[in-house]
Tab-separated table of C-alpha atoms and ligand atoms in Angstrom:
chain	number	residue	atom	x	y	z
A	1	MET	CA	86.838	85.498	96.872
A	2	ASN	CA	89.899	85.524	94.632
A	3	LEU	CA	92.776	84.164	96.723
A	4	ILE	CA	96.209	84.979	95.274
A	5	GLU	CA	99.219	83.141	96.681
A	6	ASN	CA	102.873	84.239	96.872
A	7	ILE	CA	102.448	87.697	95.413
A	8	SER	CA	105.076	90.440	95.234
A	9	LEU	CA	104.009	93.489	97.251
A	10	LYS	CA	106.250	95.859	95.259
A	11	PRO	CA	103.297	97.459	93.411
A	12	TYR	CA	101.358	97.772	96.680
A	13	ASN	CA	103.777	99.897	98.732
A	14	THR	CA	105.103	103.300	97.659
A	15	PHE	CA	108.558	102.521	99.111
A	16	GLN	CA	108.562	99.882	96.316
A	17	ILE	CA	110.049	97.266	98.627
A	18	ASP	CA	110.079	93.899	96.881
A	19	VAL	CA	108.771	91.568	99.572
A	20	SER	CA	106.061	88.970	99.075
A	21	ALA	CA	102.850	88.030	100.825
A	22	LYS	CA	101.777	84.441	101.385
A	23	TYR	CA	98.169	85.350	100.551
A	24	PHE	CA	96.477	88.392	99.031
A	25	LEU	CA	92.753	89.150	98.998
A	26	GLU	CA	91.084	92.239	97.538
A	27	PHE	CA	87.510	93.241	98.413
A	28	THR	CA	85.220	95.726	96.695
A	29	ASN	CA	82.232	95.726	99.084
A	30	ILE	CA	81.325	94.873	102.681
A	31	ASP	CA	79.768	91.495	101.749
A	32	GLU	CA	83.066	90.413	100.190
A	33	LEU	CA	84.935	91.635	103.272
A	34	GLU	CA	82.620	89.646	105.567
A	35	GLU	CA	83.106	86.559	103.394
A	36	ILE	CA	86.888	86.972	103.788
A	37	LEU	CA	86.654	87.405	107.572
A	38	ASN	CA	84.647	84.156	107.760
A	39	SER	CA	87.081	82.209	105.565
A	40	THR	CA	89.532	79.587	106.834
A	41	VAL	CA	92.536	81.249	105.196
A	42	TYR	CA	91.791	84.461	107.101
A	43	LYS	CA	91.094	82.705	110.416
A	44	GLU	CA	94.259	80.599	110.233
A	45	ASN	CA	96.691	83.402	109.311
A	46	LYS	CA	97.745	86.795	110.546
A	47	SER	CA	96.545	89.666	108.361
A	48	LEU	CA	97.285	93.244	107.368
A	49	ILE	CA	94.806	95.661	105.845
A	50	ILE	CA	96.215	98.067	103.261
A	51	GLY	CA	94.993	100.924	101.104
A	52	GLY	CA	97.554	102.629	98.875
A	53	GLY	CA	100.581	101.372	100.859
A	54	SER	CA	101.955	104.931	101.111
A	55	ASN	CA	102.621	104.868	104.842
A	56	LEU	CA	104.187	101.425	105.186
A	57	LEU	CA	107.713	100.095	105.567
A	58	LEU	CA	107.728	96.350	104.928
A	59	CYS	CA	110.951	94.836	106.262
A	60	LYS	CA	110.347	91.175	105.406
A	61	ASN	CA	108.024	88.827	103.519
A	62	PHE	CA	104.542	88.859	105.002
A	63	ASP	CA	103.675	85.382	106.218
A	64	GLY	CA	99.924	85.934	106.237
A	65	VAL	CA	97.020	87.534	104.360
A	66	ILE	CA	97.165	91.032	102.895
A	67	LEU	CA	93.667	92.521	102.665
A	68	LYS	CA	93.436	95.196	99.967
A	69	ASN	CA	90.563	97.580	100.474
A	70	SER	CA	89.012	98.568	97.114
A	71	ILE	CA	85.511	99.641	98.191
A	72	LYS	CA	84.703	102.551	95.845
A	73	GLY	CA	81.983	105.187	95.758
A	74	ILE	CA	81.313	108.797	96.770
A	75	SER	CA	77.837	110.096	97.638
A	76	ILE	CA	76.187	113.132	99.195
A	77	ILE	CA	74.195	112.035	102.211
A	78	LYS	CA	72.917	115.282	103.762
A	79	GLU	CA	72.857	119.026	103.172
A	80	THR	CA	72.244	121.932	105.555
A	81	GLU	CA	72.357	125.693	104.971
A	82	ASN	CA	76.152	125.878	105.399
A	83	HIS	CA	77.364	122.310	105.122
A	84	ILE	CA	77.373	119.333	102.842
A	85	TYR	CA	77.931	115.817	104.172
A	86	VAL	CA	79.802	113.586	101.745
A	87	LYS	CA	80.417	109.878	102.248
A	88	ALA	CA	83.519	108.405	100.617
A	89	ASN	CA	84.150	104.692	100.677
A	90	ALA	CA	87.488	103.493	102.035
A	91	GLY	CA	89.000	102.315	98.739
A	92	GLU	CA	88.610	105.708	97.021
A	93	SER	CA	91.874	107.490	96.238
A	94	TRP	CA	92.282	110.364	98.712
A	95	HIS	CA	93.465	112.823	96.063
A	96	GLU	CA	90.616	111.934	93.682
A	97	PHE	CA	88.186	112.547	96.539
A	98	VAL	CA	89.798	115.986	97.091
A	99	MET	CA	89.469	116.705	93.351
A	100	TYR	CA	85.764	115.742	93.500
A	101	CYS	CA	85.315	118.258	96.360
A	102	ILE	CA	87.139	121.012	94.436
A	103	GLU	CA	85.041	120.403	91.287
A	104	ASN	CA	81.848	120.624	93.323
A	105	ASN	CA	83.051	123.615	95.357
A	106	PHE	CA	82.881	121.736	98.683
A	107	ALA	CA	85.481	123.423	100.897
A	108	GLY	CA	87.686	122.054	103.661
A	109	VAL	CA	90.089	119.541	102.125
A	110	GLU	CA	91.861	121.742	99.527
A	111	ASN	CA	95.062	121.993	101.652
A	112	LEU	CA	95.176	118.181	101.669
A	113	SER	CA	95.573	117.900	97.882
A	114	LEU	CA	98.007	115.350	96.448
A	115	ILE	CA	98.379	113.245	99.603
A	116	PRO	CA	98.772	109.664	98.337
A	117	GLY	CA	96.744	106.742	99.637
A	118	CYS	CA	93.106	105.905	100.209
A	119	VAL	CA	90.232	107.486	102.122
A	120	GLY	CA	90.119	104.480	104.495
A	121	ALA	CA	93.576	105.201	105.903
A	122	SER	CA	93.014	108.951	106.252
A	123	PRO	CA	91.615	108.779	109.822
A	124	MET	CA	94.412	106.409	110.894
A	125	GLN	CA	96.971	109.150	111.389
A	126	ASN	CA	94.598	112.110	111.022
A	127	ILE	CA	96.326	113.101	107.775
A	128	GLY	CA	97.439	116.687	107.713
A	129	ALA	CA	99.246	119.260	105.615
A	130	TYR	CA	99.567	123.036	105.431
A	131	GLY	CA	97.680	123.695	108.663
A	132	VAL	CA	94.663	121.429	107.999
A	133	GLU	CA	93.967	117.939	109.337
A	134	ILE	CA	91.078	115.658	108.498
A	135	LYS	CA	89.816	116.038	112.063
A	136	ASP	CA	88.738	119.541	110.931
A	137	VAL	CA	86.179	118.085	108.494
A	138	LEU	CA	85.555	114.514	109.627
A	139	HIS	CA	81.980	113.758	110.682
A	140	GLU	CA	81.858	109.966	111.064
A	141	VAL	CA	83.892	106.831	110.450
A	142	GLU	CA	82.249	103.500	109.638
A	143	ALA	CA	84.432	100.525	110.575
A	144	LEU	CA	83.999	96.789	110.811
A	145	ASN	CA	84.868	95.440	114.244
A	146	ILE	CA	86.940	92.369	113.316
A	147	PRO	CA	86.325	90.241	116.434
A	148	THR	CA	82.525	90.805	116.398
A	149	ASN	CA	82.066	91.193	112.609
A	150	GLN	CA	79.731	94.168	113.266
A	151	LEU	CA	79.816	97.613	111.676
A	152	GLU	CA	80.407	100.391	114.193
A	153	TYR	CA	80.247	104.173	113.879
A	154	PHE	CA	82.723	106.682	115.378
A	155	ASN	CA	82.037	110.390	115.543
A	156	ASN	CA	84.850	112.957	115.471
A	157	GLU	CA	85.344	112.902	119.245
A	158	ASP	CA	85.328	109.080	119.403
A	159	CYS	CA	88.310	109.006	117.008
A	160	LYS	CA	90.534	110.748	119.633
A	161	PHE	CA	92.470	112.604	116.973
A	162	GLY	CA	95.860	114.106	117.729
A	163	TYR	CA	98.904	115.132	115.689
A	164	ARG	CA	99.235	112.181	113.256
A	165	GLU	CA	97.301	110.073	115.759
A	166	SER	CA	93.880	108.512	116.272
A	167	ILE	CA	92.267	105.703	118.204
A	168	PHE	CA	92.688	103.524	115.079
A	169	LYS	CA	96.484	103.872	115.255
A	170	ASN	CA	96.520	103.122	119.003
A	171	THR	CA	94.103	101.044	121.083
A	172	HIS	CA	92.002	100.032	118.035
A	173	LYS	CA	94.942	99.132	115.764
A	174	ASP	CA	94.323	95.887	113.841
A	175	LYS	CA	90.901	95.528	115.514
A	176	TYR	CA	88.889	97.537	112.951
A	177	ILE	CA	88.690	97.826	109.190
A	178	ILE	CA	87.536	101.282	108.146
A	179	THR	CA	84.938	100.915	105.395
A	180	SER	CA	83.849	104.542	104.776
A	181	VAL	CA	84.202	108.093	106.074
A	182	VAL	CA	81.638	110.921	106.123
A	183	PHE	CA	83.062	114.429	105.779
A	184	CYS	CA	81.279	117.643	106.744
A	185	LEU	CA	82.382	120.168	104.131
A	186	ASN	CA	81.703	123.883	103.923
A	187	LYS	CA	79.571	125.536	101.292
A	188	LYS	CA	81.291	128.838	102.080
A	189	ALA	CA	85.050	128.380	102.131
A	190	ILE	CA	87.090	129.320	105.190
A	191	LEU	CA	90.560	129.374	103.664
A	192	ASN	CA	93.713	128.466	105.578
A	193	ILE	CA	96.768	130.141	104.077
A	194	SER	CA	98.783	130.239	107.315
A	195	TYR	CA	101.719	128.295	105.823
A	196	GLY	CA	104.326	130.550	104.205
A	197	ALA	CA	104.753	128.306	101.168
A	198	ILE	CA	101.085	128.743	100.175
A	199	LYS	CA	101.262	132.537	100.584
A	200	ASP	CA	104.432	132.623	98.464
A	201	GLU	CA	102.919	130.448	95.736
A	202	LEU	CA	99.762	132.609	95.541
A	203	ALA	CA	101.893	135.769	95.427
A	204	LYS	CA	104.002	134.258	92.630
A	205	LYS	CA	100.824	133.719	90.596
A	206	GLN	CA	99.543	137.182	91.640
A	207	ILE	CA	96.357	135.732	93.145
A	208	GLN	CA	94.918	138.120	95.724
A	209	ASN	CA	91.494	136.594	96.403
A	210	PRO	CA	92.057	132.859	96.186
A	211	ASN	CA	89.300	130.263	95.961
A	212	ILE	CA	89.615	126.600	96.949
A	213	LYS	CA	90.851	125.636	93.472
A	214	ASP	CA	93.632	128.238	93.737
A	215	ILE	CA	94.690	126.800	97.110
A	216	SER	CA	94.585	123.246	95.780
A	217	ASP	CA	96.616	124.233	92.682
A	218	ALA	CA	99.147	126.020	94.921
A	219	VAL	CA	99.519	122.976	97.190
A	220	ILE	CA	99.909	120.680	94.159
A	221	ALA	CA	102.579	122.981	92.692
A	222	ILE	CA	104.550	123.191	95.967
A	223	ARG	CA	104.360	119.468	96.637
A	224	SER	CA	105.309	118.529	93.067
A	225	SER	CA	108.350	120.821	93.228
A	226	LYS	CA	109.840	119.463	96.457
A	227	LEU	CA	108.550	115.952	97.117
A	228	PRO	CA	109.855	112.923	95.218
A	229	ASP	CA	107.155	111.153	93.185
A	230	PRO	CA	106.895	107.650	94.726
A	231	LYS	CA	106.266	106.184	91.255
A	232	ILE	CA	109.768	107.322	90.295
A	233	LEU	CA	111.639	107.211	93.620
A	234	GLY	CA	110.188	104.919	96.287
A	235	ASN	CA	109.284	106.736	99.522
A	236	ALA	CA	106.535	107.008	102.130
A	237	GLY	CA	106.529	110.785	102.616
A	238	SER	CA	107.791	112.124	105.939
A	239	PHE	CA	109.430	109.238	107.742
A	240	PHE	CA	109.330	110.938	111.160
A	241	LYS	CA	106.807	113.097	112.987
A	242	ASN	CA	107.807	116.599	114.043
A	243	PRO	CA	108.786	116.428	117.718
A	244	GLU	CA	106.726	118.439	120.188
A	245	ILE	CA	108.643	119.534	123.297
A	246	ASP	CA	107.719	121.220	126.567
A	247	GLU	CA	108.743	124.735	127.601
A	248	ILE	CA	111.773	123.729	129.706
A	249	SER	CA	113.241	121.579	126.909
A	250	PHE	CA	112.391	124.288	124.386
A	251	LYS	CA	114.244	127.019	126.324
A	252	GLU	CA	117.343	124.838	126.463
A	253	PHE	CA	117.028	124.001	122.751
A	254	HIS	CA	116.411	127.605	121.701
A	255	GLU	CA	119.362	128.966	123.676
A	256	ALA	CA	121.680	126.456	122.047
A	257	ASN	CA	120.091	126.890	118.573
A	258	PRO	CA	118.779	130.468	118.296
A	259	THR	CA	118.253	130.263	114.505
A	260	ALA	CA	116.301	126.992	114.561
A	261	PRO	CA	112.709	127.170	113.264
A	262	TYR	CA	109.949	126.413	115.781
A	263	TYR	CA	106.183	126.776	116.146
A	264	GLU	CA	104.347	127.342	119.423
A	265	LEU	CA	101.419	124.947	119.671
A	266	THR	CA	98.044	126.343	120.569
A	267	ASN	CA	96.106	123.113	121.218
A	268	ASN	CA	97.254	122.603	124.819
A	269	ILE	CA	96.300	125.612	126.912
A	270	SER	CA	97.433	124.216	130.277
A	271	GLU	CA	101.030	123.637	129.202
A	272	LYS	CA	103.043	125.420	126.506
A	273	GLN	CA	104.475	123.134	123.821
A	274	TYR	CA	106.670	123.755	120.815
A	275	LYS	CA	106.953	121.927	117.498
A	276	ILE	CA	110.434	121.698	115.971
A	277	PRO	CA	110.540	120.660	112.272
A	278	ALA	CA	112.122	117.196	112.183
A	279	GLY	CA	113.436	117.938	108.675
A	280	TRP	CA	115.587	120.771	110.058
A	281	LEU	CA	116.992	118.596	112.869
A	282	ILE	CA	117.898	115.839	110.391
A	283	GLU	CA	119.480	118.326	107.988
A	284	GLN	CA	121.609	119.806	110.800
A	285	CYS	CA	122.936	116.305	111.500
A	286	GLY	CA	124.226	116.208	107.926
A	287	TRP	CA	121.825	113.628	106.487
A	288	LYS	CA	120.113	115.702	103.781
A	289	GLY	CA	120.944	114.318	100.338
A	290	LYS	CA	123.207	111.621	101.783
A	291	VAL	CA	123.090	108.294	99.886
A	292	ILE	CA	123.872	105.139	101.843
A	293	GLY	CA	123.765	101.986	99.734
A	294	ASN	CA	120.314	101.795	98.144
A	295	THR	CA	118.750	104.351	100.427
A	296	GLY	CA	119.178	107.851	101.792
A	297	SER	CA	117.578	111.093	102.908
A	298	HIS	CA	116.151	113.056	99.956
A	299	LYS	CA	118.178	115.981	98.592
A	300	ASP	CA	115.246	118.440	98.720
A	301	GLN	CA	113.484	117.184	101.836
A	302	ALA	CA	115.586	115.558	104.567
A	303	LEU	CA	112.522	114.101	106.291
A	304	VAL	CA	111.770	111.854	103.331
A	305	LEU	CA	113.780	108.616	103.177
A	306	VAL	CA	114.010	107.119	99.715
A	307	ASN	CA	114.622	103.823	97.950
A	308	TYR	CA	117.150	104.378	95.150
A	309	GLY	CA	116.292	101.072	93.493
A	310	ASN	CA	116.723	97.824	95.285
A	311	ALA	CA	116.611	98.834	98.933
A	312	GLU	CA	115.382	96.313	101.444
A	313	GLY	CA	112.984	97.482	104.108
A	314	GLU	CA	115.509	96.589	106.810
A	315	GLU	CA	118.111	98.863	105.159
A	316	ILE	CA	115.733	101.804	105.339
A	317	TYR	CA	114.846	100.893	108.906
A	318	GLN	CA	118.539	100.856	109.915
A	319	LEU	CA	119.039	104.270	108.270
A	320	ALA	CA	116.043	105.582	110.220
A	321	LEU	CA	117.588	104.291	113.466
A	322	ALA	CA	120.928	105.981	112.671
A	323	ILE	CA	119.154	109.285	111.929
A	324	GLN	CA	117.088	109.016	115.103
A	325	GLN	CA	120.225	108.374	117.163
A	326	SER	CA	122.196	111.275	115.697
A	327	VAL	CA	119.313	113.713	116.328
A	328	LYS	CA	119.140	112.470	119.919
A	329	GLU	CA	122.904	112.901	120.376
A	330	LYS	CA	123.086	116.384	118.823
A	331	PHE	CA	119.860	117.906	120.176
A	332	ASN	CA	118.694	115.589	122.965
A	333	ILE	CA	115.371	115.315	121.107
A	334	THR	CA	113.702	112.018	120.230
A	335	ILE	CA	112.071	111.832	116.812
A	336	SER	CA	109.492	109.072	116.319
A	337	PRO	CA	108.562	107.378	113.047
A	338	GLU	CA	105.307	108.354	111.402
A	339	VAL	CA	105.487	105.435	108.955
A	340	ASN	CA	103.962	102.085	110.002
A	341	ILE	CA	106.881	99.666	110.231
A	342	TYR	CA	106.417	95.893	109.814
A	343	ARG	CA	109.528	93.835	110.650
B	401	LIG	P1	98.507	102.374	103.880
B	401	LIG	O1	99.925	102.773	103.754
B	401	LIG	O2	98.002	101.316	102.996
B	401	LIG	O3	98.228	101.995	105.402
B	401	LIG	C1	98.671	102.810	106.439
B	401	LIG	C2	98.185	102.230	107.773
B	401	LIG	O4	96.768	102.284	107.833
B	401	LIG	C3	98.542	100.755	107.963
B	401	LIG	O5	98.800	100.524	109.339
B	401	LIG	C4	97.295	100.026	107.516
B	401	LIG	O6	97.161	98.750	108.123
B	401	LIG	C5	96.205	100.982	107.971
B	401	LIG	N1	95.022	100.964	107.126
B	401	LIG	C6	94.949	101.202	105.796
B	401	LIG	N2	93.680	101.146	105.360
B	401	LIG	C7	92.919	100.850	106.439
B	401	LIG	C8	91.518	100.630	106.644
B	401	LIG	N3	90.638	100.727	105.637
B	401	LIG	N4	91.083	100.343	107.904
B	401	LIG	C9	91.967	100.248	108.946
B	401	LIG	N5	93.286	100.429	108.809
B	401	LIG	C10	93.769	100.733	107.575
B	401	LIG	N6	100.519	111.912	105.211
B	401	LIG	C11	100.019	113.029	105.782
B	401	LIG	O7	99.367	112.953	106.839
B	401	LIG	N7	100.221	114.250	105.230
B	401	LIG	C12	100.902	114.424	104.079
B	401	LIG	O8	101.051	115.543	103.604
B	401	LIG	C13	101.461	113.257	103.446
B	401	LIG	N8	102.197	113.388	102.324
B	401	LIG	C14	102.751	112.267	101.754
B	401	LIG	C15	103.505	112.411	100.584
B	401	LIG	C16	104.071	111.302	99.969
B	401	LIG	C17	104.897	111.472	98.712
B	401	LIG	C18	103.844	110.005	100.502
B	401	LIG	C19	104.401	108.796	99.831
B	401	LIG	C20	103.096	109.850	101.672
B	401	LIG	C21	102.540	110.977	102.301
B	401	LIG	N9	101.779	110.874	103.486
B	401	LIG	C22	101.233	111.997	104.063
B	401	LIG	C23	101.582	109.569	104.124
B	401	LIG	C24	100.385	108.746	103.537
B	401	LIG	O9	100.105	109.141	102.237
B	401	LIG	C25	99.129	108.891	104.388
B	401	LIG	O10	99.367	108.492	105.711
B	401	LIG	C26	97.965	108.074	103.811
B	401	LIG	O11	96.785	108.350	104.540
B	401	LIG	C27	98.199	106.572	103.825
B	401	LIG	O12	97.154	105.982	103.093
B	401	LIG	P2	97.287	104.546	102.467
B	401	LIG	O13	95.959	104.166	101.899
B	401	LIG	O14	98.418	104.507	101.519
B	401	LIG	O15	97.600	103.681	103.764
B	402	LIG	P1	107.648	123.056	105.347
B	402	LIG	O1	106.641	123.980	104.752
B	402	LIG	O2	109.040	123.057	104.836
B	402	LIG	O3	107.677	123.267	106.928
B	402	LIG	C1	108.503	122.440	107.755
B	402	LIG	C2	107.693	122.021	108.957
B	402	LIG	O4	107.363	123.185	109.687
B	402	LIG	C3	106.417	121.329	108.572
B	402	LIG	O5	106.583	119.981	108.859
B	402	LIG	C4	105.323	122.019	109.362
B	402	LIG	O6	104.738	121.186	110.353
B	402	LIG	C5	106.006	123.171	110.067
B	402	LIG	N1	105.369	124.451	109.665
B	402	LIG	C6	105.642	125.198	108.555
B	402	LIG	N2	104.886	126.314	108.567
B	402	LIG	C7	104.119	126.274	109.682
B	402	LIG	C8	103.122	127.131	110.232
B	402	LIG	N3	102.778	128.278	109.652
B	402	LIG	N4	102.530	126.737	111.391
B	402	LIG	C9	102.858	125.576	111.986
B	402	LIG	N5	103.788	124.723	111.508
B	402	LIG	C10	104.418	125.067	110.379
B	402	LIG	O7	107.090	121.553	105.279
B	402	LIG	P2	107.057	120.519	104.089
B	402	LIG	O8	107.897	119.389	104.455
B	402	LIG	O9	107.247	121.198	102.770
B	402	LIG	O10	105.555	120.019	104.177
B	402	LIG	C11	104.493	120.899	103.946
B	402	LIG	C12	103.238	120.321	104.578
B	402	LIG	O11	102.914	119.057	103.990
B	402	LIG	C13	103.398	120.077	106.081
B	402	LIG	O12	102.192	120.371	106.714
B	402	LIG	C14	103.710	118.600	106.151
B	402	LIG	O13	103.251	118.020	107.353
B	402	LIG	C15	102.951	118.042	104.963
B	402	LIG	N6	103.643	116.862	104.433
B	402	LIG	C16	103.491	115.695	105.106
B	402	LIG	C17	104.094	114.539	104.652
B	402	LIG	C18	103.862	113.240	105.378
B	402	LIG	O14	104.225	112.205	104.872
B	402	LIG	N7	103.280	113.279	106.544
B	402	LIG	C19	104.879	114.567	103.504
B	402	LIG	C20	105.042	115.782	102.872
B	402	LIG	C21	104.413	116.921	103.326
B	402	LIG	P3	103.524	120.142	110.085
B	402	LIG	O15	104.171	118.986	109.421
B	402	LIG	O16	103.065	119.862	111.470
B	402	LIG	O17	102.510	120.816	109.235
């Protein structure tokens, strides 16, 4: 156990916020993790488990132990006629795992290319992009129950996945450390090109019969062209979730804003719901490209809040509150943060 004291967390969060942690412990296997959980320093302090730090906003120094999950390894555990079951340990980079799947022609995660962070955090908010979420391919999560120190297994249903939600982000938050995830991938690809940007990118390259590599390349090209690279400009991706509103609220919204984009949701058959892109709402309130002190809303993607250099977490948090309030005032719609805020 290599205990580091008073460490800057700037390299460990993609917002690049320069706060410090009292203690920092990295583990590369379950034995090391169990040793940490049995240690005095862990028992006597509060703790926070992190992967790539790409969905965190740290507003002050962390007066406890940061646990950095670095358990590596990818292995095939089972194969059937149509599927391949691949286990990825929690400390693997998500994008490298996607690249491994593309190289081996295992289909299902190609739309999720270039999402930062680690495999272990992917079930937390049921990561999603371009019409695919990990709930579509997730078979099982292995997680250490912190109070009992026992490994437990969660199947897809147990995870209670929703839009950017899971049991691990709600009732089980801070009670479990995810150690690995098993994905059920397809040997024969079922491609999802429902998002206009993917169709446009394939058309631009004149690809008529795409394979999973073509989809992955298209997603990488789109994302690289419009999202700021966190290594250059600190950010945590979309700061807010897209609001989902009921039919009555939608009618009112649509009448007042007939040109606003919207998507009818198909997952709730008993009650119609509509998704309104949060980026559009924020842009309409005049925030897109606006720089306020060391922070602001990105010029190409209003939903992404950025650190222009020396922003403090609290500064970004206050900007988020101001954006939230103006969207509420203009549209009577509440937008909720997707990023995990620690203040
Ligand atoms: P961290 O930020 O380290 O942690 C996030 C949360 O998970 C924290 O609450 C942490 O305590 C918890 N956690 C981390 N590891 C574990 C573990 N092993 N066990 C239990 N809890 C854990 N997200 C999307 O869904 N779709 C996107 O398209 C997308 N695009 C992005 C683009 C950019 C440029 C950036 C910066 C972010 C983007 N994100 C996106 C958000 C982010 O990348 C994902 O949410 C990612 O899964 C976070 O992984 P991480 O390892 O960095 O988690
Ligand atoms: P976009 O293509 O400009 O679209 C704006 C929003 O409209 C998206 O948020 C998306 O919702 C929704 N949308 C677009 N086409 C849709 C369709 N055919 N059906 C249903 N909903 C549709 O979005 P973008 O900002 O460039 O992002 C592209 C994708 O990457 C999105 O899926 C987005 O979620 C994901 N992304 C996520 C993050 C993050 O940090 N979470 C960061 C960057 C990109 P959804 O968001 O629900 O898909």
